[in-house]
PDB file of C-alpha atoms in Angstrom:
ATOM      1  CA  MET A   1     -53.968  10.902 218.985  1.00  0.00           C
ATOM      2  CA  VAL A   2     -52.420   9.820 222.274  1.00  0.00           C
ATOM      3  CA  ALA A   3     -54.702   6.763 222.372  1.00  0.00           C
ATOM      4  CA  VAL A   4     -53.476   5.669 218.924  1.00  0.00           C
ATOM      5  CA  VAL A   5     -49.840   5.943 220.010  1.00  0.00           C
ATOM      6  CA  VAL A   6     -50.492   4.026 223.237  1.00  0.00           C
ATOM      7  CA  LEU A   7     -52.418   1.278 221.405  1.00  0.00           C
ATOM      8  CA  SER A   8     -49.697   1.031 218.737  1.00  0.00           C
ATOM      9  CA  ALA A   9     -47.015   0.706 221.401  1.00  0.00           C
ATOM     10  CA  ALA A  10     -49.047  -1.950 223.231  1.00  0.00           C
ATOM     11  CA  LEU A  11     -49.574  -3.908 219.991  1.00  0.00           C
ATOM     12  CA  ALA A  12     -45.864  -3.710 219.117  1.00  0.00           C
ATOM     13  CA  THR A  13     -44.947  -4.907 222.610  1.00  0.00           C
ATOM     14  CA  CYS A  14     -47.319  -7.857 222.333  1.00  0.00           C
ATOM     15  CA  LEU A  15     -45.935  -8.825 218.915  1.00  0.00           C
ATOM     16  CA  VAL A  16     -42.342  -8.685 220.130  1.00  0.00           C
ATOM     17  CA  ALA A  17     -43.234 -10.746 223.208  1.00  0.00           C
ATOM     18  CA  ALA A  18     -44.994 -13.370 221.082  1.00  0.00           C
ATOM     19  CA  ALA A  19     -41.996 -13.589 218.736  1.00  0.00           C
ATOM     20  CA  LEU A  20     -39.613 -14.027 221.676  1.00  0.00           C
ATOM     21  CA  VAL A  21     -41.778 -16.788 223.174  1.00  0.00           C
ATOM     22  CA  ALA A  22     -41.898 -18.625 219.826  1.00  0.00           C
ATOM     23  CA  LEU A  23     -38.141 -18.268 219.361  1.00  0.00           C
ATOM     24  CA  ARG A  24     -37.470 -19.593 222.855  1.00  0.00           C
ATOM     25  CA  ALA A  25     -39.754 -22.587 222.281  1.00  0.00           C
ATOM     26  CA  ARG A  26     -38.013 -23.421 218.977  1.00  0.00           C
ATOM     27  CA  ARG A  27     -34.602 -23.161 220.597  1.00  0.00           C
ATOM     28  CA  ARG A  28     -35.651 -25.315 223.549  1.00  0.00           C
ATOM     29  CA  THR A  29     -36.864 -28.106 221.252  1.00  0.00           C
ATOM     30  CA  ALA A  30     -33.825 -27.908 218.977  1.00  0.00           C
ATOM     31  CA  THR A  31     -31.378 -28.113 221.875  1.00  0.00           C
ATOM     32  CA  LEU A  32     -32.766 -31.303 223.377  1.00  0.00           C
ATOM     33  CA  ARG A  33     -29.904 -33.740 223.834  1.00  0.00           C
ATOM     34  CA  SER A  34     -31.047 -36.174 221.151  1.00  0.00           C
ATOM     35  CA  ALA A  35     -33.020 -33.872 218.837  1.00  0.00           C
ATOM     36  CA  PHE A  36     -32.283 -33.687 215.117  1.00  0.00           C
ATOM     37  CA  ARG A  37     -33.727 -31.787 212.141  1.00  0.00           C
ATOM     38  CA  CYS A  38     -35.633 -34.094 209.856  1.00  0.00           C
ATOM     39  CA  LYS A  39     -38.521 -34.756 207.508  1.00  0.00           C
ATOM     40  CA  ILE A  40     -40.731 -37.831 207.306  1.00  0.00           C
ATOM     41  CA  ALA A  41     -42.627 -39.114 204.293  1.00  0.00           C
ATOM     42  CA  VAL A  42     -45.424 -41.532 205.178  1.00  0.00           C
ATOM     43  CA  ALA A  43     -47.505 -43.642 202.786  1.00  0.00           C
ATOM     44  CA  SER A  44     -51.193 -42.796 202.796  1.00  0.00           C
ATOM     45  CA  ARG A  45     -52.230 -46.395 203.530  1.00  0.00           C
ATOM     46  CA  PRO A  46     -50.566 -49.801 204.031  1.00  0.00           C
ATOM     47  CA  GLY A  47     -49.107 -51.101 200.780  1.00  0.00           C
ATOM     48  CA  ALA A  48     -49.228 -47.718 199.032  1.00  0.00           C
ATOM     49  CA  ALA A  49     -46.087 -46.298 197.442  1.00  0.00           C
ATOM     50  CA  ASP A  50     -47.142 -42.641 197.308  1.00  0.00           C
ATOM     51  CA  MET A  51     -44.869 -40.773 199.713  1.00  0.00           C
ATOM     52  CA  ARG A  52     -44.182 -37.035 199.671  1.00  0.00           C
ATOM     53  CA  TRP A  53     -41.745 -34.984 201.685  1.00  0.00           C
ATOM     54  CA  PRO A  54     -43.329 -32.154 203.670  1.00  0.00           C
ATOM     55  CA  ARG A  55     -42.267 -28.596 202.846  1.00  0.00           C
ATOM     56  CA  LYS A  56     -40.977 -27.706 206.305  1.00  0.00           C
ATOM     57  CA  THR A  57     -38.431 -29.464 208.479  1.00  0.00           C
ATOM     58  CA  SER A  58     -39.264 -30.650 211.975  1.00  0.00           C
ATOM     59  CA  ASP A  59     -37.281 -31.464 215.089  1.00  0.00           C
ATOM     60  CA  GLY A  60     -37.362 -35.177 215.838  1.00  0.00           C
ATOM     61  CA  VAL A  61     -36.754 -37.046 219.089  1.00  0.00           C
ATOM     62  CA  TRP A  62     -36.917 -40.786 219.717  1.00  0.00           C
ATOM     63  CA  VAL A  63     -38.860 -41.900 222.805  1.00  0.00           C
ATOM     64  CA  HIS A  64     -38.326 -45.669 222.981  1.00  0.00           C
ATOM     65  CA  ASP A  65     -39.644 -46.884 219.607  1.00  0.00           C
ATOM     66  CA  VAL A  66     -41.798 -43.824 218.929  1.00  0.00           C
ATOM     67  CA  LEU A  67     -40.499 -40.989 216.782  1.00  0.00           C
ATOM     68  CA  VAL A  68     -41.936 -37.683 217.979  1.00  0.00           C
ATOM     69  CA  LEU A  69     -41.741 -34.795 215.518  1.00  0.00           C
ATOM     70  CA  PHE A  70     -42.191 -31.221 216.693  1.00  0.00           C
ATOM     71  CA  SER A  71     -43.406 -28.819 214.021  1.00  0.00           C
ATOM     72  CA  GLY A  72     -44.987 -25.401 213.735  1.00  0.00           C
ATOM     73  CA  VAL A  73     -43.662 -21.912 214.293  1.00  0.00           C
ATOM     74  CA  ALA A  74     -43.114 -22.445 218.017  1.00  0.00           C
ATOM     75  CA  ARG A  75     -42.597 -26.214 217.638  1.00  0.00           C
ATOM     76  CA  SER A  76     -45.837 -26.628 219.554  1.00  0.00           C
ATOM     77  CA  HIS A  77     -47.313 -29.423 217.415  1.00  0.00           C
ATOM     78  CA  ALA A  78     -46.152 -32.915 218.398  1.00  0.00           C
ATOM     79  CA  HIS A  79     -46.708 -35.765 215.922  1.00  0.00           C
ATOM     80  CA  PRO A  80     -45.913 -39.279 217.244  1.00  0.00           C
ATOM     81  CA  TYR A  81     -45.033 -42.125 214.859  1.00  0.00           C
ATOM     82  CA  ALA A  82     -44.953 -45.605 216.432  1.00  0.00           C
ATOM     83  CA  VAL A  83     -42.318 -47.547 214.506  1.00  0.00           C
ATOM     84  CA  HIS A  84     -42.545 -51.322 214.220  1.00  0.00           C
ATOM     85  CA  PHE A  85     -39.094 -51.867 212.695  1.00  0.00           C
ATOM     86  CA  ALA A  86     -36.421 -50.270 210.544  1.00  0.00           C
ATOM     87  CA  GLU A  87     -36.026 -51.707 207.058  1.00  0.00           C
ATOM     88  CA  GLY A  88     -32.360 -51.957 206.202  1.00  0.00           C
ATOM     89  CA  ALA A  89     -29.545 -49.595 207.027  1.00  0.00           C
ATOM     90  CA  VAL A  90     -29.251 -45.824 207.126  1.00  0.00           C
ATOM     91  CA  GLU A  91     -28.234 -44.786 203.626  1.00  0.00           C
ATOM     92  CA  THR A  92     -27.338 -41.603 201.834  1.00  0.00           C
ATOM     93  CA  SER A  93     -30.241 -40.282 199.811  1.00  0.00           C
ATOM     94  CA  PRO A  94     -29.670 -40.347 196.051  1.00  0.00           C
ATOM     95  CA  GLN A  95     -31.580 -37.066 195.783  1.00  0.00           C
ATOM     96  CA  PRO A  96     -31.355 -33.942 197.912  1.00  0.00           C
ATOM     97  CA  VAL A  97     -34.204 -33.336 200.334  1.00  0.00           C
ATOM     98  CA  LYS A  98     -34.927 -29.618 200.584  1.00  0.00           C
ATOM     99  CA  GLY A  99     -33.882 -28.132 203.913  1.00  0.00           C
ATOM    100  CA  LEU A 100     -31.571 -31.003 204.913  1.00  0.00           C
ATOM    101  CA  GLY A 101     -28.457 -30.337 202.881  1.00  0.00           C
ATOM    102  CA  PRO A 102     -27.146 -31.884 199.683  1.00  0.00           C
ATOM    103  CA  TRP A 103     -26.706 -35.518 200.833  1.00  0.00           C
ATOM    104  CA  PRO A 104     -29.109 -36.315 203.671  1.00  0.00           C
ATOM    105  CA  VAL A 105     -29.306 -39.751 205.263  1.00  0.00           C
ATOM    106  CA  VAL A 106     -32.510 -41.768 204.931  1.00  0.00           C
ATOM    107  CA  LEU A 107     -33.949 -44.584 207.030  1.00  0.00           C
ATOM    108  CA  ALA A 108     -36.814 -46.722 205.701  1.00  0.00           C
ATOM    109  CA  MET A 109     -39.260 -47.831 208.393  1.00  0.00           C
ATOM    110  CA  GLN A 110     -42.518 -49.675 208.826  1.00  0.00           C
ATOM    111  CA  LEU A 111     -44.969 -48.089 211.242  1.00  0.00           C
ATOM    112  CA  ASP A 112     -47.118 -50.064 213.681  1.00  0.00           C
ATOM    113  CA  ASP A 113     -50.192 -49.468 211.502  1.00  0.00           C
ATOM    114  CA  GLY A 114     -48.509 -51.151 208.506  1.00  0.00           C
ATOM    115  CA  ARG A 115     -47.656 -48.026 206.531  1.00  0.00           C
ATOM    116  CA  GLN A 116     -44.191 -47.477 205.073  1.00  0.00           C
ATOM    117  CA  ALA A 117     -42.247 -44.337 205.988  1.00  0.00           C
ATOM    118  CA  LEU A 118     -38.968 -42.664 205.075  1.00  0.00           C
ATOM    119  CA  LEU A 119     -37.105 -40.559 207.613  1.00  0.00           C
ATOM    120  CA  ALA A 120     -34.556 -38.097 206.222  1.00  0.00           C
ATOM    121  CA  ALA A 121     -32.120 -36.053 208.271  1.00  0.00           C
ATOM    122  CA  GLU A 122     -28.939 -34.056 207.855  1.00  0.00           C
ATOM    123  CA  ARG A 123     -25.848 -36.149 207.229  1.00  0.00           C
ATOM    124  CA  SER A 124     -24.376 -35.228 210.619  1.00  0.00           C
ATOM    125  CA  ALA A 125     -27.375 -36.790 212.427  1.00  0.00           C
ATOM    126  CA  ASP A 126     -26.943 -40.359 211.160  1.00  0.00           C
ATOM    127  CA  GLY A 127     -26.325 -41.701 214.679  1.00  0.00           C
ATOM    128  CA  LEU A 128     -29.484 -40.055 216.016  1.00  0.00           C
ATOM    129  CA  VAL A 129     -31.719 -41.092 213.115  1.00  0.00           C
ATOM    130  CA  VAL A 130     -31.642 -44.787 214.023  1.00  0.00           C
ATOM    131  CA  GLY A 131     -32.965 -44.282 217.540  1.00  0.00           C
ATOM    132  CA  PRO A 132     -33.532 -47.696 219.144  1.00  0.00           C
ATOM    133  CA  PHE A 133     -32.825 -49.549 215.882  1.00  0.00           C
ATOM    134  CA  LEU A 134     -29.032 -49.683 216.238  1.00  0.00           C
ATOM    135  CA  ALA A 135     -28.664 -52.461 213.675  1.00  0.00           C
ATOM    136  CA  ALA A 136     -29.596 -49.872 211.042  1.00  0.00           C
ATOM    137  CA  LEU A 137     -26.165 -48.297 211.553  1.00  0.00           C
ATOM    138  CA  MET A 138     -24.498 -51.405 210.156  1.00  0.00           C
ATOM    139  CA  PRO A 139     -23.669 -50.998 206.489  1.00  0.00           C
ATOM    140  CA  SER A 140     -25.622 -53.305 204.239  1.00  0.00           C
ATOM    141  CA  ARG A 141     -23.516 -56.116 202.838  1.00  0.00           C
ATOM    142  CA  LYS A 142     -23.909 -57.959 199.602  1.00  0.00           C
ATOM    143  CA  PRO A 143     -24.396 -61.716 200.017  1.00  0.00           C
ATOM    144  CA  VAL A 144     -21.318 -63.827 199.430  1.00  0.00           C
ATOM    145  CA  THR A 145     -21.750 -66.213 196.501  1.00  0.00           C
TER     146      THR A 145
END
């Protein structure tokens, strides 16, 4: 009986320690100076229009022209996306994106491998979403006729 209690206490201690480590890792990633909560939808191949938003949000950070997304319970999975250029300006999404508030901002991009991608983030992160593509902060203008 004593062995069961000792093993149960040891298991509970290990579970609490693992949860604290995961929580600390999530907090460390989220508090990076230029990190923002986001989702990215990427076309399956160049020229394809089939893009789906992932279920979970990630923490994104720009490193030069590469968007690095951290996902997973402890934010231990890093997914790099090399971006060739931003297509147009940062705009408000016409539809809500689950997990990012009612009116998230969206940036259309072309990746280095030719695929199209959409990056959505909370409205308050519009300055961080553009990363190195500062021209995307300029509002799009209609041509003068």
